[in-house]
Each structure stands twice: as C-alpha cells, then as structure tokens.
PDB file of C-alpha atoms in Angstrom:
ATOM      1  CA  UNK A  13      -1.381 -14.515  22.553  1.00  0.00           C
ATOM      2  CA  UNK A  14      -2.175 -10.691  21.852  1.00  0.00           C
ATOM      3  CA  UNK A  15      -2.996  -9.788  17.637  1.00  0.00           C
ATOM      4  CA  UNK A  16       0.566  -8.879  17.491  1.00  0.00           C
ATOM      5  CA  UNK A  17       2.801 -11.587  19.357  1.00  0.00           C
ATOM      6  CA  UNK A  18       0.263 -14.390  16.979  1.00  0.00           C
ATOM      7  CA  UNK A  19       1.920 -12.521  13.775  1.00  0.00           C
ATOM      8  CA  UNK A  20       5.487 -11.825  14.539  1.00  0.00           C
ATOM      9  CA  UNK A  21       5.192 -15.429  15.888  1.00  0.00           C
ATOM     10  CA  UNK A  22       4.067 -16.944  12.808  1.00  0.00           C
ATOM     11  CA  UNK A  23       6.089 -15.351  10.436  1.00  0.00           C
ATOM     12  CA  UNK A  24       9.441 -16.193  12.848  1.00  0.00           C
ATOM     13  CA  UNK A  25       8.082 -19.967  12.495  1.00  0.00           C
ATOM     14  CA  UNK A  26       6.980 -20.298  15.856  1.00  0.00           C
ATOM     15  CA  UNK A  27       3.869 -21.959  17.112  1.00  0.00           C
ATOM     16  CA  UNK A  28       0.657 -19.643  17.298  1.00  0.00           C
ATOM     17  CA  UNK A  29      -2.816 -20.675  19.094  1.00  0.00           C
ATOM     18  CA  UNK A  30      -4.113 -19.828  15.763  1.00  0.00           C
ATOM     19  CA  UNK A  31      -3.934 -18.390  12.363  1.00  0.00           C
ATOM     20  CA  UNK A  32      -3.533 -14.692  12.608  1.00  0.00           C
ATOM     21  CA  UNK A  33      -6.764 -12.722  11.535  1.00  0.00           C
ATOM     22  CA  UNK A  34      -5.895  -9.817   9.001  1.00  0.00           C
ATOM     23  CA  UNK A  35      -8.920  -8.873   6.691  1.00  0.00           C
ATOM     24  CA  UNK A  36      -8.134  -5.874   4.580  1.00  0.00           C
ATOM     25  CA  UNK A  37     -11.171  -3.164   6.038  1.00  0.00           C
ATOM     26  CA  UNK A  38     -11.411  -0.193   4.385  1.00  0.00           C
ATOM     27  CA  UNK A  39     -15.416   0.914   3.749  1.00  0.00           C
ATOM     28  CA  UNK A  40     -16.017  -1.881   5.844  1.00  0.00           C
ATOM     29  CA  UNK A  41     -14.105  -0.338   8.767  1.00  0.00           C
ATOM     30  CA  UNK A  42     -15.496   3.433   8.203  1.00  0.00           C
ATOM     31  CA  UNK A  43     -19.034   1.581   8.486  1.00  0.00           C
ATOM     32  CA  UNK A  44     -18.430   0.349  12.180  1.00  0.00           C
ATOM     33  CA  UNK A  45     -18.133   3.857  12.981  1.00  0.00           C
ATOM     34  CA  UNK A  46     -21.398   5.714  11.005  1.00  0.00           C
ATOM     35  CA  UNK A  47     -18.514   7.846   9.113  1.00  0.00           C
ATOM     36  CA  UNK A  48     -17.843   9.300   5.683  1.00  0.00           C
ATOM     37  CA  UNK A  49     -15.374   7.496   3.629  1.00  0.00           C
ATOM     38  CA  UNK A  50     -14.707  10.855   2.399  1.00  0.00           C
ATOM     39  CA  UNK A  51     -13.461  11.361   6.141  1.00  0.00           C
ATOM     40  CA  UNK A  52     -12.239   8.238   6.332  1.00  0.00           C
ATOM     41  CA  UNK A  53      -9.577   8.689   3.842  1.00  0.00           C
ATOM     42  CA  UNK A  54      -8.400  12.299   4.763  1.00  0.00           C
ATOM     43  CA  UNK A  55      -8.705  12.687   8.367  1.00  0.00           C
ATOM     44  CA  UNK A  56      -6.065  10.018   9.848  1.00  0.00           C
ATOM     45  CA  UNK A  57      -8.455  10.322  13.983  1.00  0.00           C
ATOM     46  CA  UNK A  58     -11.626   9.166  11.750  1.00  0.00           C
ATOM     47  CA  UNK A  59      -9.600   6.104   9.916  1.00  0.00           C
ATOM     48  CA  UNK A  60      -8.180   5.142  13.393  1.00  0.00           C
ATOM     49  CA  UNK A  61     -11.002   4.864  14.922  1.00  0.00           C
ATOM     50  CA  UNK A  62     -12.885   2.983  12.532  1.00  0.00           C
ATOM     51  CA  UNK A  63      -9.986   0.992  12.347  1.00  0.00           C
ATOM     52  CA  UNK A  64      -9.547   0.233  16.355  1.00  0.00           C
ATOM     53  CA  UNK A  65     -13.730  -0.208  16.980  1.00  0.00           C
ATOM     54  CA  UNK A  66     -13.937  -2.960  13.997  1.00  0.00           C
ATOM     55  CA  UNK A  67     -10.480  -4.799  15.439  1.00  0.00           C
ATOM     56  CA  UNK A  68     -11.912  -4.948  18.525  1.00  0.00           C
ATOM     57  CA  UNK A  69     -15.350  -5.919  17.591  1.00  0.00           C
ATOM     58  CA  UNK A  70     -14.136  -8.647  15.318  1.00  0.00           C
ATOM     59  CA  UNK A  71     -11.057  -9.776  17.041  1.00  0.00           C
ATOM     60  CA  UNK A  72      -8.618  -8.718  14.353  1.00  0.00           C
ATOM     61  CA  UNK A  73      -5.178  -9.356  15.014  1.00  0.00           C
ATOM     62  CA  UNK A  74      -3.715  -5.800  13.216  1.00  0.00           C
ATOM     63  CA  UNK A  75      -4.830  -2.441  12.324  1.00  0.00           C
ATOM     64  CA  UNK A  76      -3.611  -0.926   8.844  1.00  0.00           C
ATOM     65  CA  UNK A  77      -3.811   2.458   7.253  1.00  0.00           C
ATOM     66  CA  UNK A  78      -5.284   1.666   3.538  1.00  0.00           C
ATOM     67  CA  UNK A  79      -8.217   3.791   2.225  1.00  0.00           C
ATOM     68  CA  UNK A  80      -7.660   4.207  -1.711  1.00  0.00           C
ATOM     69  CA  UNK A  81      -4.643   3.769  -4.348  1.00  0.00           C
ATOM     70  CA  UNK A  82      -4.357   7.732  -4.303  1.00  0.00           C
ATOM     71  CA  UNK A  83      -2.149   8.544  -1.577  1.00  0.00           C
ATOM     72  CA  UNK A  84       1.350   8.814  -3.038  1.00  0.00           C
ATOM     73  CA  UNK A  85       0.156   9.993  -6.469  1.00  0.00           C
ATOM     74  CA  UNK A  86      -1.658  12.845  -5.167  1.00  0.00           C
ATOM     75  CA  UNK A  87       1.536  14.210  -3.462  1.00  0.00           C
ATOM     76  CA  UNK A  88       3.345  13.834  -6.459  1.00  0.00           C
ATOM     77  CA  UNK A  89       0.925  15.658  -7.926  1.00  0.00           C
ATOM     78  CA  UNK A  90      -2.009  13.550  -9.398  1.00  0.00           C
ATOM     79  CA  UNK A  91      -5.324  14.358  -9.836  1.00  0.00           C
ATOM     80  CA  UNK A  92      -7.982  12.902  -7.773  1.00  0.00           C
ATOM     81  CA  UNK A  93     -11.444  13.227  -7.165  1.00  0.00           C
ATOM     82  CA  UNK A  94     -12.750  13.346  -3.544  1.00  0.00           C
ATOM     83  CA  UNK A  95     -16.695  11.876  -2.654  1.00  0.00           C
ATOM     84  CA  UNK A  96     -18.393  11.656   0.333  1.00  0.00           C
ATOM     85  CA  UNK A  97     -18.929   7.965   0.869  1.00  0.00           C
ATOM     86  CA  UNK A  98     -16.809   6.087  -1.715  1.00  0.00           C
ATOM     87  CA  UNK A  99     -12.961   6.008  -2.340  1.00  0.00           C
ATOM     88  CA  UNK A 100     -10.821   8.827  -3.882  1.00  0.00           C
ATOM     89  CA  UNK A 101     -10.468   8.207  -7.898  1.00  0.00           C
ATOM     90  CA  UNK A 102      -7.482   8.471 -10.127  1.00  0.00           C
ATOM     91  CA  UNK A 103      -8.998  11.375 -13.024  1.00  0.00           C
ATOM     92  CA  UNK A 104      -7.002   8.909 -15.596  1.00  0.00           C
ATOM     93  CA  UNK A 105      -8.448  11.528 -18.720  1.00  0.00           C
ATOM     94  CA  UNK A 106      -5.853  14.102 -16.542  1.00  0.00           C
ATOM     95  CA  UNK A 107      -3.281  11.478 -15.443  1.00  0.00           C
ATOM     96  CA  UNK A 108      -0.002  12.876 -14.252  1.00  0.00           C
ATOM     97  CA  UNK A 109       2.002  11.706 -16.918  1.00  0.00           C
ATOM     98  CA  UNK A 110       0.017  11.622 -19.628  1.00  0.00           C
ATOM     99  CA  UNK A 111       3.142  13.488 -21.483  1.00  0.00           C
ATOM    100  CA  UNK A 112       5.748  11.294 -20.642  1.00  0.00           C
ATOM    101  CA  UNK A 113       8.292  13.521 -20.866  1.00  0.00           C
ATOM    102  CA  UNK A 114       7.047  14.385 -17.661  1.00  0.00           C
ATOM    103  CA  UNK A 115       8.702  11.900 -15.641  1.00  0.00           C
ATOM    104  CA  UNK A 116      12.091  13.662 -16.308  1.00  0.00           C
ATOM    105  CA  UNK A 117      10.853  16.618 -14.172  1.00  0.00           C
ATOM    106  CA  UNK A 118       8.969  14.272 -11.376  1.00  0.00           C
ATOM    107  CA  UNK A 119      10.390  14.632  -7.740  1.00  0.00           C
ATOM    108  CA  UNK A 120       9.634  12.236  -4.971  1.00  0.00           C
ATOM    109  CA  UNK A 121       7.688  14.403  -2.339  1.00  0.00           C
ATOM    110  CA  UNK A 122       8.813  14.448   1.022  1.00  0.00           C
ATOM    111  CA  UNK A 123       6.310  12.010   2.926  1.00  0.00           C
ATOM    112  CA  UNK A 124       6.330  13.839   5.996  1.00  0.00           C
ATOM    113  CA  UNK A 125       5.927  17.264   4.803  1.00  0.00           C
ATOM    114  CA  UNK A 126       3.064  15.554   1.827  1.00  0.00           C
ATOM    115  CA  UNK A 127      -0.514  16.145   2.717  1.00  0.00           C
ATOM    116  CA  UNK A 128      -2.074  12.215   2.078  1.00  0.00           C
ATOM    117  CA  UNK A 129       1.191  10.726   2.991  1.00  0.00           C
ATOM    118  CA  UNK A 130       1.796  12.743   6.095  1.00  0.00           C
ATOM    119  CA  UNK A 131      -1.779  11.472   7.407  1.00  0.00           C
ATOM    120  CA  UNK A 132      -0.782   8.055   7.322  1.00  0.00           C
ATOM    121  CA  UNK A 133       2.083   9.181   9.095  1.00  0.00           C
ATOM    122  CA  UNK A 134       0.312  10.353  11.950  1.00  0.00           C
ATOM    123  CA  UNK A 135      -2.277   7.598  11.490  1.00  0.00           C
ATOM    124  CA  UNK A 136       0.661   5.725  12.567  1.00  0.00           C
ATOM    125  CA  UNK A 137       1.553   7.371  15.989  1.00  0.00           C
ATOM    126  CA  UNK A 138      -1.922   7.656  16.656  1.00  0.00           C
ATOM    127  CA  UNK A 139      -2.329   3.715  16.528  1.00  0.00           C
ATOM    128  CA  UNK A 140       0.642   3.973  18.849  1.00  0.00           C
ATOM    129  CA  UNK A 141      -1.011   5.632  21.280  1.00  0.00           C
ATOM    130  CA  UNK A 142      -4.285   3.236  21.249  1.00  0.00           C
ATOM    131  CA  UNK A 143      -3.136  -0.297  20.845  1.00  0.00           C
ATOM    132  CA  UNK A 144      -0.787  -0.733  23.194  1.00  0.00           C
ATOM    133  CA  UNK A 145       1.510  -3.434  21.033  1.00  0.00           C
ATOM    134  CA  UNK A 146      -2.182  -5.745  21.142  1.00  0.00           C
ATOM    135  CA  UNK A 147      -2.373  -5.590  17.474  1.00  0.00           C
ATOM    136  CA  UNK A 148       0.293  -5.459  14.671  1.00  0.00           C
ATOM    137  CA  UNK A 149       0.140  -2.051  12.814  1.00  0.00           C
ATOM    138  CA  UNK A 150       0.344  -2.818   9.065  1.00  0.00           C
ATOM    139  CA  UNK A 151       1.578   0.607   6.782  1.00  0.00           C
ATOM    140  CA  UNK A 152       0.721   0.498   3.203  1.00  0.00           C
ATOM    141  CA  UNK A 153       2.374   1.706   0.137  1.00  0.00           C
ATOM    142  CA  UNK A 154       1.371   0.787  -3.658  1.00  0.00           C
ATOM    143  CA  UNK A 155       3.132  -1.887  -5.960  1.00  0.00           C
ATOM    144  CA  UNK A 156       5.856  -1.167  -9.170  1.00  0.00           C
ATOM    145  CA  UNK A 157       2.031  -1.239 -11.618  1.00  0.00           C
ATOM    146  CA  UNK A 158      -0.234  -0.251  -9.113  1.00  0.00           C
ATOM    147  CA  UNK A 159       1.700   3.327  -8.874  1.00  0.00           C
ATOM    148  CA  UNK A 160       2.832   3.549 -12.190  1.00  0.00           C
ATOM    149  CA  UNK A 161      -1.164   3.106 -13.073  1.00  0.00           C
ATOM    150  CA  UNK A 162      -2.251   5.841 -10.371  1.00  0.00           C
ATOM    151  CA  UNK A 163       0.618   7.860 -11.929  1.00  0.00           C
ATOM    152  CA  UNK A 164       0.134   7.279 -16.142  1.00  0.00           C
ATOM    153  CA  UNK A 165      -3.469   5.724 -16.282  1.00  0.00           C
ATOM    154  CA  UNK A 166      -3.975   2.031 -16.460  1.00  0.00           C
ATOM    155  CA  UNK A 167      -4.669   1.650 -19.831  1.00  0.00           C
ATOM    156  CA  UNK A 168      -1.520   4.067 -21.393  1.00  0.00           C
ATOM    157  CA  UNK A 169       0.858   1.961 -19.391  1.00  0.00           C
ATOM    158  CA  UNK A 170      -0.958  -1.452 -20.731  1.00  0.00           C
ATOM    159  CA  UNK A 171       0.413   0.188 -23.868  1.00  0.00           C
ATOM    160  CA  UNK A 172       3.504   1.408 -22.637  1.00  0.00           C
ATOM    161  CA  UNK A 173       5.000  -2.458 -21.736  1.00  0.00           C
ATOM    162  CA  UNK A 174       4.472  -2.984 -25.792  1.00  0.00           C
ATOM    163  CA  UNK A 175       5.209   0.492 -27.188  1.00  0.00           C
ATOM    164  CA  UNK A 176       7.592   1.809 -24.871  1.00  0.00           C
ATOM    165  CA  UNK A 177       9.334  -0.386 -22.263  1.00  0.00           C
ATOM    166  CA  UNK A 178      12.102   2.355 -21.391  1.00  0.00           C
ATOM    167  CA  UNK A 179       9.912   4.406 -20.099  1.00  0.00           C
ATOM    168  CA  UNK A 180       8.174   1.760 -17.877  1.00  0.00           C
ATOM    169  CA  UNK A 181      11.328   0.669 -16.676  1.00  0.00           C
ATOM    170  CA  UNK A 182      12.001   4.632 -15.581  1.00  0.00           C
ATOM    171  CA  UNK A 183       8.888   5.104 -14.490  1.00  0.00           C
ATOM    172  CA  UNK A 184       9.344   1.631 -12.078  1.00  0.00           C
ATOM    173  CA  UNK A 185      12.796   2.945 -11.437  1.00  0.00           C
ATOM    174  CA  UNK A 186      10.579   6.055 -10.107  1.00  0.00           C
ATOM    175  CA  UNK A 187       7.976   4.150  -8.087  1.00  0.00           C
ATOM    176  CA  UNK A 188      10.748   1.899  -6.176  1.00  0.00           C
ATOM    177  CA  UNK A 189      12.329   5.149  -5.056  1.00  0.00           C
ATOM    178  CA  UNK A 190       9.099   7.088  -3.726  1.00  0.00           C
ATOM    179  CA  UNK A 191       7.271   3.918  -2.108  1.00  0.00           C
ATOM    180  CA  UNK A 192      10.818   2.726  -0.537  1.00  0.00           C
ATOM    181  CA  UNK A 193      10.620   6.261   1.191  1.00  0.00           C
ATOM    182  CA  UNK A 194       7.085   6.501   2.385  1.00  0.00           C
ATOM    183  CA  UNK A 195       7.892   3.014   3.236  1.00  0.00           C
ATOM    184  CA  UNK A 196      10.926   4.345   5.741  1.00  0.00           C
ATOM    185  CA  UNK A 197       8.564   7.106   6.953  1.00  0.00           C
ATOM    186  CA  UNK A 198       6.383   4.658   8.258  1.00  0.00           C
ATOM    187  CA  UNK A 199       8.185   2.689   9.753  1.00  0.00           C
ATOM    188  CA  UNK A 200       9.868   5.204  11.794  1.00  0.00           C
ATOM    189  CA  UNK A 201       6.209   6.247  12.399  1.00  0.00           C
ATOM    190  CA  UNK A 202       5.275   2.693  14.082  1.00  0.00           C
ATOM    191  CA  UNK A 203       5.136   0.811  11.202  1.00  0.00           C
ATOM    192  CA  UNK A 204       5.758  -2.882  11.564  1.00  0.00           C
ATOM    193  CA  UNK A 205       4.724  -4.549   8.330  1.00  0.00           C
ATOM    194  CA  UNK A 206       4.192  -3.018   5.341  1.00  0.00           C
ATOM    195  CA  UNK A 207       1.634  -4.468   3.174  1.00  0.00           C
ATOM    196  CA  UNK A 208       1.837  -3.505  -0.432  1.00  0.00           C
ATOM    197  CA  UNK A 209      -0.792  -3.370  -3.258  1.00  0.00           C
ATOM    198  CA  UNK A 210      -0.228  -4.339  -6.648  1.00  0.00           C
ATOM    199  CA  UNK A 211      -3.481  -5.750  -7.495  1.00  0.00           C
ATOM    200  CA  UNK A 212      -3.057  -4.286 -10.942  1.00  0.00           C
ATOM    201  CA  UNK A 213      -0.309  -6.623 -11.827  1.00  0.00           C
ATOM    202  CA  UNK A 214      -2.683  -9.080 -11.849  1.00  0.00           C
ATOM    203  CA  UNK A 215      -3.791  -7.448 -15.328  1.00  0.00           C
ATOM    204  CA  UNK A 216      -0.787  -8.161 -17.135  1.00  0.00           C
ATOM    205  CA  UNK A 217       0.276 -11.892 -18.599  1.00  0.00           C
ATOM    206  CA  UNK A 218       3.060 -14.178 -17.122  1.00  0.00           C
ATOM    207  CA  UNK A 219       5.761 -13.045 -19.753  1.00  0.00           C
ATOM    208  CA  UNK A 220       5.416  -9.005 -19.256  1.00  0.00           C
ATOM    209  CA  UNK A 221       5.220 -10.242 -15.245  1.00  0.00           C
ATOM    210  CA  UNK A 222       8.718 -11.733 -15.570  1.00  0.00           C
ATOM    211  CA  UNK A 223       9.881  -9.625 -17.476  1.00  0.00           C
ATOM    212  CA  UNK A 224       9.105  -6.592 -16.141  1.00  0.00           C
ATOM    213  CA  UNK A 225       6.945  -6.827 -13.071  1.00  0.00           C
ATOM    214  CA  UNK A 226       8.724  -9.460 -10.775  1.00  0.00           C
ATOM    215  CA  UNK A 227      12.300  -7.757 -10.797  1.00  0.00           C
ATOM    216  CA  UNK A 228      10.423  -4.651  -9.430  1.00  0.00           C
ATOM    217  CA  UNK A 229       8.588  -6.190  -7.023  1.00  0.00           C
ATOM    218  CA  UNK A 230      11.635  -8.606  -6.015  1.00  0.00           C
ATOM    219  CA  UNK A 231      13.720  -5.128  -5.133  1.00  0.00           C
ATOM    220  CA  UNK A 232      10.835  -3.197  -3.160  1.00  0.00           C
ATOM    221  CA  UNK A 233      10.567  -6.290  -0.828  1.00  0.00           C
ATOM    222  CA  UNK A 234      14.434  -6.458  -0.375  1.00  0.00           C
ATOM    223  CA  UNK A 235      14.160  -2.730   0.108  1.00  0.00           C
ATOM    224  CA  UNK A 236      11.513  -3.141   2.920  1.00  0.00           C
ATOM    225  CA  UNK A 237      13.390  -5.549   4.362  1.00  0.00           C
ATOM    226  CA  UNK A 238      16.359  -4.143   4.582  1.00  0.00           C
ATOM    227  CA  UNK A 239      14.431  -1.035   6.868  1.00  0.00           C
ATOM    228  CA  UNK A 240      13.535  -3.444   9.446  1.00  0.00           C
ATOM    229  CA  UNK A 241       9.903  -4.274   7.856  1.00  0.00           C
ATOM    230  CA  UNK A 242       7.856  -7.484   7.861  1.00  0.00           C
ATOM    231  CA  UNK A 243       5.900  -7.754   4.318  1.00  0.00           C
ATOM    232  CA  UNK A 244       2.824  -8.415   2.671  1.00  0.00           C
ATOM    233  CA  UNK A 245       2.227  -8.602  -1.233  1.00  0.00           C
ATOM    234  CA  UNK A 246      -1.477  -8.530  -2.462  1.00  0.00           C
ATOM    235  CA  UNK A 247      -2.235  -9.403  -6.123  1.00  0.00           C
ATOM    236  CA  UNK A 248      -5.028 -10.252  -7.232  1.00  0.00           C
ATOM    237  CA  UNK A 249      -5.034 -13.733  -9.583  1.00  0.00           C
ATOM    238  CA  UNK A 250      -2.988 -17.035  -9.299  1.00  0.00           C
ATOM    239  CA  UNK A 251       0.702 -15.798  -8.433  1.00  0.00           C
ATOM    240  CA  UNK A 252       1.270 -18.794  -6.592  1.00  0.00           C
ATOM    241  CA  UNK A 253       4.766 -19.096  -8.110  1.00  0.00           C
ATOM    242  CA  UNK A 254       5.760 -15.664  -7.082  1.00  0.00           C
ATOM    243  CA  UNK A 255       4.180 -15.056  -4.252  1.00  0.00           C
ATOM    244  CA  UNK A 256       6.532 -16.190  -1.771  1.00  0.00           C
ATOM    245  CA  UNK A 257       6.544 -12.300   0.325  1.00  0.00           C
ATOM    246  CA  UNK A 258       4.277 -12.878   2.931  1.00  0.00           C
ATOM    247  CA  UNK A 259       6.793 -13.199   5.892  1.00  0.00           C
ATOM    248  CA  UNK A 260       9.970 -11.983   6.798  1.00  0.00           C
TER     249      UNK A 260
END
C-alpha cells in the first residue's frame, strides 16, 4: 500500500498492512534539509522540500504544511516576530485584540490573496506536483483556543472564560468562520485531511472545556467535514472522552 491508500484505508475501516506513520515534523523536517526555519516557515519550495526528503527518508505515510501557530493571525493582522532558526512568535504584550472592542471591526482575510495563508496554499499544489497521490497531504488550520490565544494572548483569554464569556463566545464565533475558510482554501488546493491544533485547550479544566471549548470544536469538525475533509484533532493532555475526531 502507498502512504496514502494505508490512511484513507484505515480511516474507511478497511484492512491496512500497517498502522499509518504520521509524525508531526516541523524543525525536525527543515533539519533534513540544512535550512532556516526562518525559511522554512515563509517560503512554501523550502517547507516542501524538507517535508518530501524527511517522508521519504523515514517512510512517512503524509506530508503536512505546519510550521508555527502564526499563520492565520498574522493575516488578520497579528503581530509576530520572525528568527532565523526557531518558529515565528505571537508578540502577546501587542496582541491583536488586546482592546476587545476590536473584534467588532475584525474581517476574515481572504486566504488566497493573505501572505502566510496563501503560502500554504501553494505549499499545497506544490505537494501536488511531487507526490504523486504516494502520501496523504495533511493542511493545517488552528483550534477555537489555539486562535483565539494567537489572536488575544493566552493569558487575557484565560481571564476572559471567567470575566467575560461573551466575548469568548464572539471571538470563537470569529475563529470558526476564518479557519472553516482557510480550511476550504485548502482543500481546493489539494488538501485531503486537515489536521487541526488546539493544543492550548489542553490548558483549560474539564468544566470551561464543556462548556465552552467542545461545542466549538464539535462545529469546526462538522464544518470540515461537510467540505469533503478527513480530520485530525491534536490536544495536548488526556481528552480521551472527547477525542473521538481522528477519522472521517
């Protein structure tokens, strides 16, 4: 079986040979090839190649497009700081919406036309051009807390579920709208699973999950779904009771 036939196979319930093989690479990746993560994470030739080298070397079943958390928030507007050889970084002392008010005024970019986002784009077709349907190609878009962190700073939105729980609903209500449309960029870019980080969730307890967290989460999957993609969640922690969105 090629990468790709040993996924779609075992999330349709079929038999595989074996397990599928899907380690998230990111510096790991850029390191097969003697780049700059810098270069890595802005120039979508450089991430595709460190991405095809260490599938091959390593007999990976997929390729993916992750580099940092600071793609979509940077196209709405975020800043981030750049480096040479270690991920992009959220300035959370100059977050986004550190007035919330904000949020009102906050447009969902177009992903194609968006600088980070329209990399991954063509990260995408590039992939399409290499791989020849042996591996899966995995897209990537951030999670209802991971985004709403890039976008407020981690520790204001902590605050915000106890303080102000409107405004995290709106600002959810936000991130389900722009991650559900770099979502359906990518897949019409090549895109056949979308993997989605929400690692950050992991920082909140089970109530505030429930409550707030899991409905959110629950609707972006549907909403992947419904475009024709396969899903993965990552979050970091014991979520075995929610976890149930690696599949179809």
């Amino acid at each position: 079986m090629t990468g790709r036939e040993r996924i779609l196979a075992l999330l349709d319930g079929k038999p595989v040979d074996s397990l599928p093989f899907m380690p998230i690479t990111m510096m790991f990746a850029c390191d097969q090839i003697d780049a700059k993560y810098g270069d890595y994470a802005t120039n979508c030739q450089v991430l595709v190649e460190g991405q095809t080298h260490t599938a091959a070397e390593f007999d990976f079943d997929y390729v993916n497009t992750m580099s940092d958390p600071a793609c979509e928030s940077a196209d709405c507007g975020a800043a981030v700081t750049f480096f040479p050889n270690q991920p992009a970084a959220l300035d959370e002392s100059n977050s986004l919406l550190a007035d919330k008010s904000r949020l009102r005024d906050l447009k969902v970019p177009d992903p194609c036309a968006s600088p980070r986002m329209g990399n991954r784009l063509r990260a995408l077709e590039l992939y399409q051009q290499r791989i020849h349907q042996q591996k899966l190609i995995e897209g990537w878009i951030e999670g209802p807390v991971a985004e709403a962190a890039d976008l407020r700073g981690i520790n204001s939105l902590m605050m915000d579920f106890f303080d102000d729980p409107g405004f995290v609903t709106e600002l959810f209500e936000f991130v389900l709208e722009l991650e559900l449309a770099f979502a359906k960029a990518q897949v019409a870019s090549g895109a056949e699973l979308i993997g989605v980080g929400d690692a950050a969730a992991a920082l909140v307890g089970p109530k505030i999950y429930q409550e707030f967290v899991w409905p959110f989460e629950n609707r972006m999957m549907d909403g992947l779904r419904a475009i024709g993609a396969r899903t993965r969640l990552h979050i970091c922690g014991n979520t075995g009771r929610y976890s149930a969105y690696w599949g179809r």
